[in-house]
Short mmCIF file of C-alpha atoms in Angstrom, two decimals:
data_model
loop_
_atom_site.label_atom_id
_atom_site.label_comp_id
_atom_site.label_asym_id
_atom_site.label_seq_id
_atom_site.Cartn_x
_atom_site.Cartn_y
_atom_site.Cartn_z
CA MET A 15 -46.98 -128.64 -205.77
CA SER A 16 -44.25 -130.50 -207.69
CA VAL A 17 -40.76 -129.09 -208.13
CA SER A 18 -41.38 -128.74 -211.88
CA LYS A 19 -44.50 -126.65 -211.30
CA LEU A 20 -42.69 -124.50 -208.74
CA ILE A 21 -39.91 -123.88 -211.27
CA LEU A 22 -42.39 -122.86 -213.96
CA LYS A 23 -44.16 -120.58 -211.49
CA LYS A 24 -40.90 -118.79 -210.65
CA ILE A 25 -39.95 -118.49 -214.34
CA LYS A 26 -43.28 -116.75 -214.95
CA ILE A 27 -43.03 -114.46 -211.91
CA TYR A 28 -39.45 -113.36 -212.65
CA LYS A 29 -39.95 -113.43 -216.43
CA TYR A 30 -36.73 -115.39 -216.89
CA GLU A 31 -35.62 -115.61 -220.51
CA ALA A 32 -32.78 -117.92 -219.45
CA PHE A 33 -32.01 -119.69 -216.20
CA THR A 34 -29.85 -122.28 -214.44
CA SER A 35 -30.45 -124.67 -211.58
CA ALA A 36 -28.97 -122.03 -209.25
CA ASP A 37 -32.07 -119.90 -209.81
CA PHE A 38 -34.27 -122.50 -208.11
CA LEU A 39 -32.21 -124.00 -205.27
CA GLU A 40 -34.63 -122.70 -202.64
CA LEU A 41 -37.27 -125.00 -204.17
CA GLY A 42 -35.47 -128.27 -203.46
CA SER A 43 -32.15 -130.12 -203.57
CA TYR A 44 -29.73 -129.61 -206.45
CA LYS A 45 -30.49 -133.15 -207.63
CA SER A 46 -34.26 -132.62 -207.63
CA ILE A 47 -33.94 -129.27 -209.45
CA SER A 48 -31.65 -130.78 -212.10
CA LYS A 49 -33.99 -133.69 -212.61
CA ALA A 50 -37.01 -131.39 -212.92
CA LEU A 51 -35.23 -129.24 -215.51
CA GLU A 52 -34.30 -132.32 -217.53
CA SER A 53 -37.91 -133.47 -217.37
CA LEU A 54 -39.19 -130.08 -218.54
CA GLU A 55 -36.71 -130.22 -221.41
CA ASP A 56 -37.90 -133.72 -222.38
CA ASP A 57 -41.47 -132.40 -222.39
CA LYS A 58 -40.40 -129.50 -224.63
CA ILE A 59 -41.47 -126.89 -222.11
CA ILE A 60 -37.93 -125.55 -221.85
CA ALA A 61 -34.94 -125.86 -224.18
CA ARG A 62 -31.21 -126.10 -223.51
CA ALA A 63 -29.14 -123.07 -224.55
CA MET A 64 -25.88 -124.69 -223.45
CA ARG A 65 -24.79 -127.06 -220.73
CA GLY A 66 -26.55 -126.04 -217.52
CA VAL A 67 -28.46 -123.10 -219.02
CA TYR A 68 -32.06 -123.36 -220.22
CA TYR A 69 -34.70 -121.06 -221.69
CA PRO A 70 -38.46 -121.27 -222.44
CA TYR A 71 -39.20 -123.53 -225.42
CA LYS A 72 -40.86 -121.68 -228.26
CA VAL A 73 -41.48 -122.74 -231.87
CA ASN A 74 -41.41 -120.07 -234.56
CA LYS A 75 -45.02 -119.90 -235.78
CA PHE A 76 -44.02 -119.03 -239.35
CA PHE A 77 -41.11 -121.38 -240.02
CA GLY A 78 -41.56 -124.10 -237.41
CA PHE A 79 -38.06 -124.07 -235.89
CA VAL A 80 -37.27 -123.78 -232.18
CA GLU A 81 -36.47 -120.16 -231.36
CA PRO A 82 -32.85 -119.59 -230.26
CA PRO A 83 -32.14 -118.18 -226.79
CA ASN A 84 -31.68 -114.52 -226.01
CA ILE A 85 -27.89 -114.23 -225.70
CA ASN A 86 -28.04 -111.35 -223.25
CA ALA A 87 -30.41 -113.39 -221.06
CA VAL A 88 -28.03 -116.37 -221.18
CA ALA A 89 -25.17 -114.13 -220.06
CA GLU A 90 -27.37 -112.76 -217.27
CA ALA A 91 -28.22 -116.29 -216.11
CA ILE A 92 -24.52 -117.21 -216.00
CA ALA A 93 -23.74 -114.02 -214.06
CA ARG A 94 -26.50 -114.79 -211.55
CA GLN A 95 -25.17 -118.32 -211.11
CA TYR A 96 -21.68 -117.11 -210.20
CA ASN A 97 -22.86 -113.93 -208.47
CA TYR A 98 -20.99 -111.30 -210.43
CA ASN A 99 -21.98 -108.08 -212.12
CA PHE A 100 -21.67 -107.55 -215.85
CA VAL A 101 -22.37 -105.12 -218.66
CA PRO A 102 -22.31 -105.66 -222.44
CA SER A 103 -19.03 -104.39 -223.84
CA LYS A 104 -18.46 -101.67 -226.40
CA ASN A 105 -19.73 -102.93 -229.79
CA TYR A 106 -22.50 -105.04 -228.27
CA ALA A 107 -23.61 -101.99 -226.25
CA LEU A 108 -23.96 -100.09 -229.54
CA ASN A 109 -26.26 -102.84 -230.81
CA ILE A 110 -28.43 -102.85 -227.69
CA ILE A 111 -28.85 -99.08 -227.64
CA GLY A 112 -29.71 -99.09 -231.34
CA ILE A 113 -26.72 -97.12 -232.60
CA SER A 114 -25.52 -100.09 -234.67
CA ASN A 115 -27.57 -102.77 -236.44
CA GLN A 116 -24.60 -105.12 -236.71
CA VAL A 117 -25.27 -108.38 -234.84
CA PRO A 118 -22.03 -109.72 -233.38
CA SER A 119 -20.98 -113.36 -233.64
CA THR A 120 -19.11 -112.91 -230.36
CA TYR A 121 -20.99 -111.21 -227.53
CA THR A 122 -18.48 -109.61 -225.18
CA PHE A 123 -19.29 -108.61 -221.60
CA ILE A 124 -17.23 -106.78 -219.00
CA SER A 125 -17.72 -108.52 -215.65
CA SER A 126 -16.56 -108.67 -212.06
CA GLY A 127 -15.79 -112.35 -212.64
CA PRO A 128 -12.89 -114.10 -214.39
CA TYR A 129 -12.11 -114.30 -218.10
CA LYS A 130 -14.27 -117.07 -219.54
CA SER A 131 -15.87 -118.06 -222.87
CA TYR A 132 -19.04 -120.01 -223.64
CA LYS A 133 -20.48 -121.40 -226.87
CA VAL A 134 -24.22 -120.94 -227.44
CA GLY A 135 -25.20 -122.45 -230.77
CA MET A 136 -23.31 -120.53 -233.44
CA ALA A 137 -22.69 -117.61 -231.09
CA LYS A 138 -19.96 -117.10 -228.53
CA ILE A 139 -20.13 -115.35 -225.16
CA ASP A 140 -16.91 -113.83 -223.81
CA PHE A 141 -16.68 -112.56 -220.24
CA LYS A 142 -13.73 -110.24 -219.70
CA HIS A 143 -12.74 -109.13 -216.24
CA GLY A 144 -13.15 -105.39 -215.79
CA THR A 145 -12.53 -102.78 -213.15
CA SER A 146 -15.10 -102.24 -210.43
CA LYS A 147 -16.20 -98.88 -211.85
CA GLU A 148 -16.99 -100.49 -215.23
CA VAL A 149 -19.60 -102.85 -213.77
CA ASN A 150 -20.66 -101.22 -210.47
CA GLY A 151 -21.86 -97.93 -209.08
CA LEU A 152 -24.28 -96.86 -211.82
CA ARG A 153 -27.57 -98.03 -213.26
CA TYR A 154 -27.38 -100.65 -216.02
CA LYS A 155 -28.38 -98.34 -218.89
CA ASN A 156 -25.85 -95.75 -217.80
CA LEU A 157 -23.11 -98.37 -217.87
CA LEU A 158 -24.24 -99.32 -221.38
CA ALA A 159 -24.15 -95.69 -222.51
CA ILE A 160 -20.59 -95.36 -221.22
CA GLN A 161 -19.53 -98.50 -223.09
CA ALA A 162 -21.13 -97.14 -226.28
CA ILE A 163 -19.25 -93.84 -225.98
CA LYS A 164 -16.00 -95.72 -225.44
CA ALA A 165 -16.70 -97.84 -228.54
CA LEU A 166 -17.27 -94.83 -230.79
CA GLY A 167 -14.72 -92.48 -229.27
CA ILE A 168 -15.60 -89.11 -227.79
CA ASN A 169 -14.88 -87.24 -231.03
CA ASN A 170 -17.37 -89.37 -232.98
CA ILE A 171 -20.52 -88.63 -230.97
CA ASN A 172 -22.75 -87.00 -233.58
CA SER A 173 -26.32 -85.73 -233.26
CA GLU A 174 -27.84 -89.10 -234.22
CA VAL A 175 -25.82 -90.92 -231.56
CA LYS A 176 -26.77 -88.29 -228.98
CA SER A 177 -30.44 -88.75 -229.83
CA ARG A 178 -30.20 -92.54 -229.55
CA ILE A 179 -28.53 -92.39 -226.15
CA ASP A 180 -30.89 -89.68 -224.88
CA ASN A 181 -33.95 -91.74 -225.88
CA PHE A 182 -32.43 -94.94 -224.47
CA LEU A 183 -31.86 -93.55 -220.99
CA ASP A 184 -34.77 -93.32 -218.55
CA GLU A 185 -35.32 -90.20 -216.47
CA ASP A 186 -34.01 -92.01 -213.37
CA ASP A 187 -30.84 -92.85 -215.30
CA LYS A 188 -30.37 -89.19 -216.19
CA ILE A 189 -30.93 -88.04 -212.62
CA GLU A 190 -28.28 -90.52 -211.45
CA LEU A 191 -25.78 -89.28 -214.02
CA ARG A 192 -26.27 -85.67 -213.03
CA ASN A 193 -25.57 -86.59 -209.40
CA ASN A 194 -22.73 -89.11 -209.89
CA ASN A 195 -20.11 -87.42 -212.04
CA ILE A 196 -17.31 -88.44 -209.66
CA LYS A 197 -17.83 -92.07 -210.72
CA ILE A 198 -17.22 -91.29 -214.39
CA THR A 199 -14.13 -89.94 -216.10
CA ALA A 200 -14.47 -86.21 -216.74
CA ARG A 201 -14.41 -86.48 -220.55
CA ILE A 202 -17.16 -89.10 -220.71
CA TYR A 203 -19.20 -87.28 -218.05
CA ASN A 204 -19.08 -84.08 -220.12
CA VAL A 205 -20.32 -85.98 -223.19
CA LEU A 206 -23.22 -87.48 -221.23
CA ILE A 207 -24.20 -84.14 -219.70
CA ASN A 208 -24.09 -82.61 -223.17
CA ILE A 209 -26.51 -85.34 -224.30
CA ILE A 210 -28.98 -85.28 -221.40
CA GLY A 211 -28.61 -81.67 -220.23
CA ASN A 212 -27.43 -80.45 -216.85
CA LYS A 213 -29.57 -79.60 -213.83
CA ASN A 214 -30.26 -76.11 -215.10
CA ASN A 215 -31.87 -77.54 -218.25
CA VAL A 216 -34.51 -79.63 -216.44
#
């Protein structure tokens, strides 16, 4: 099987919405992977989001333009490439959870890596170095919920926000929160427990 076909097989298996050559290095040399990605781009099977980052090529069936990349997936691909953890920062977390409909022009992420910015079309990705507890130790959705609470402020968590966060979190997320309060500041932990209920409520 050719390197190109192996790449496409892995994209399908892992459901990658964005990827770099680093995602496929077990399939061949760096040079062969890069060449295969360039070939797939030429054949309009994948598209380039930015230098070194690609995503599946898809034409909008109504308007005929090439669909833009998923910015969160591009950030995830970059994070995988450099092997660091990340979580969407405050206002972007609000958008993902569904608390805010405002689409940011700059997508900010807290990461275990260095401060760095990337341009993706008209959008901008900013990675800001954060503390270990901001990007580690809890499930991804729980980290997002914490960022959302920080964005709004503890005194601005109304019933609608509580409902959004409660519906966003999976049951496994809630179980983790109930058992991991020492990893969260007391004030934020109390807000989350108020939202999801404590052990006596389940």
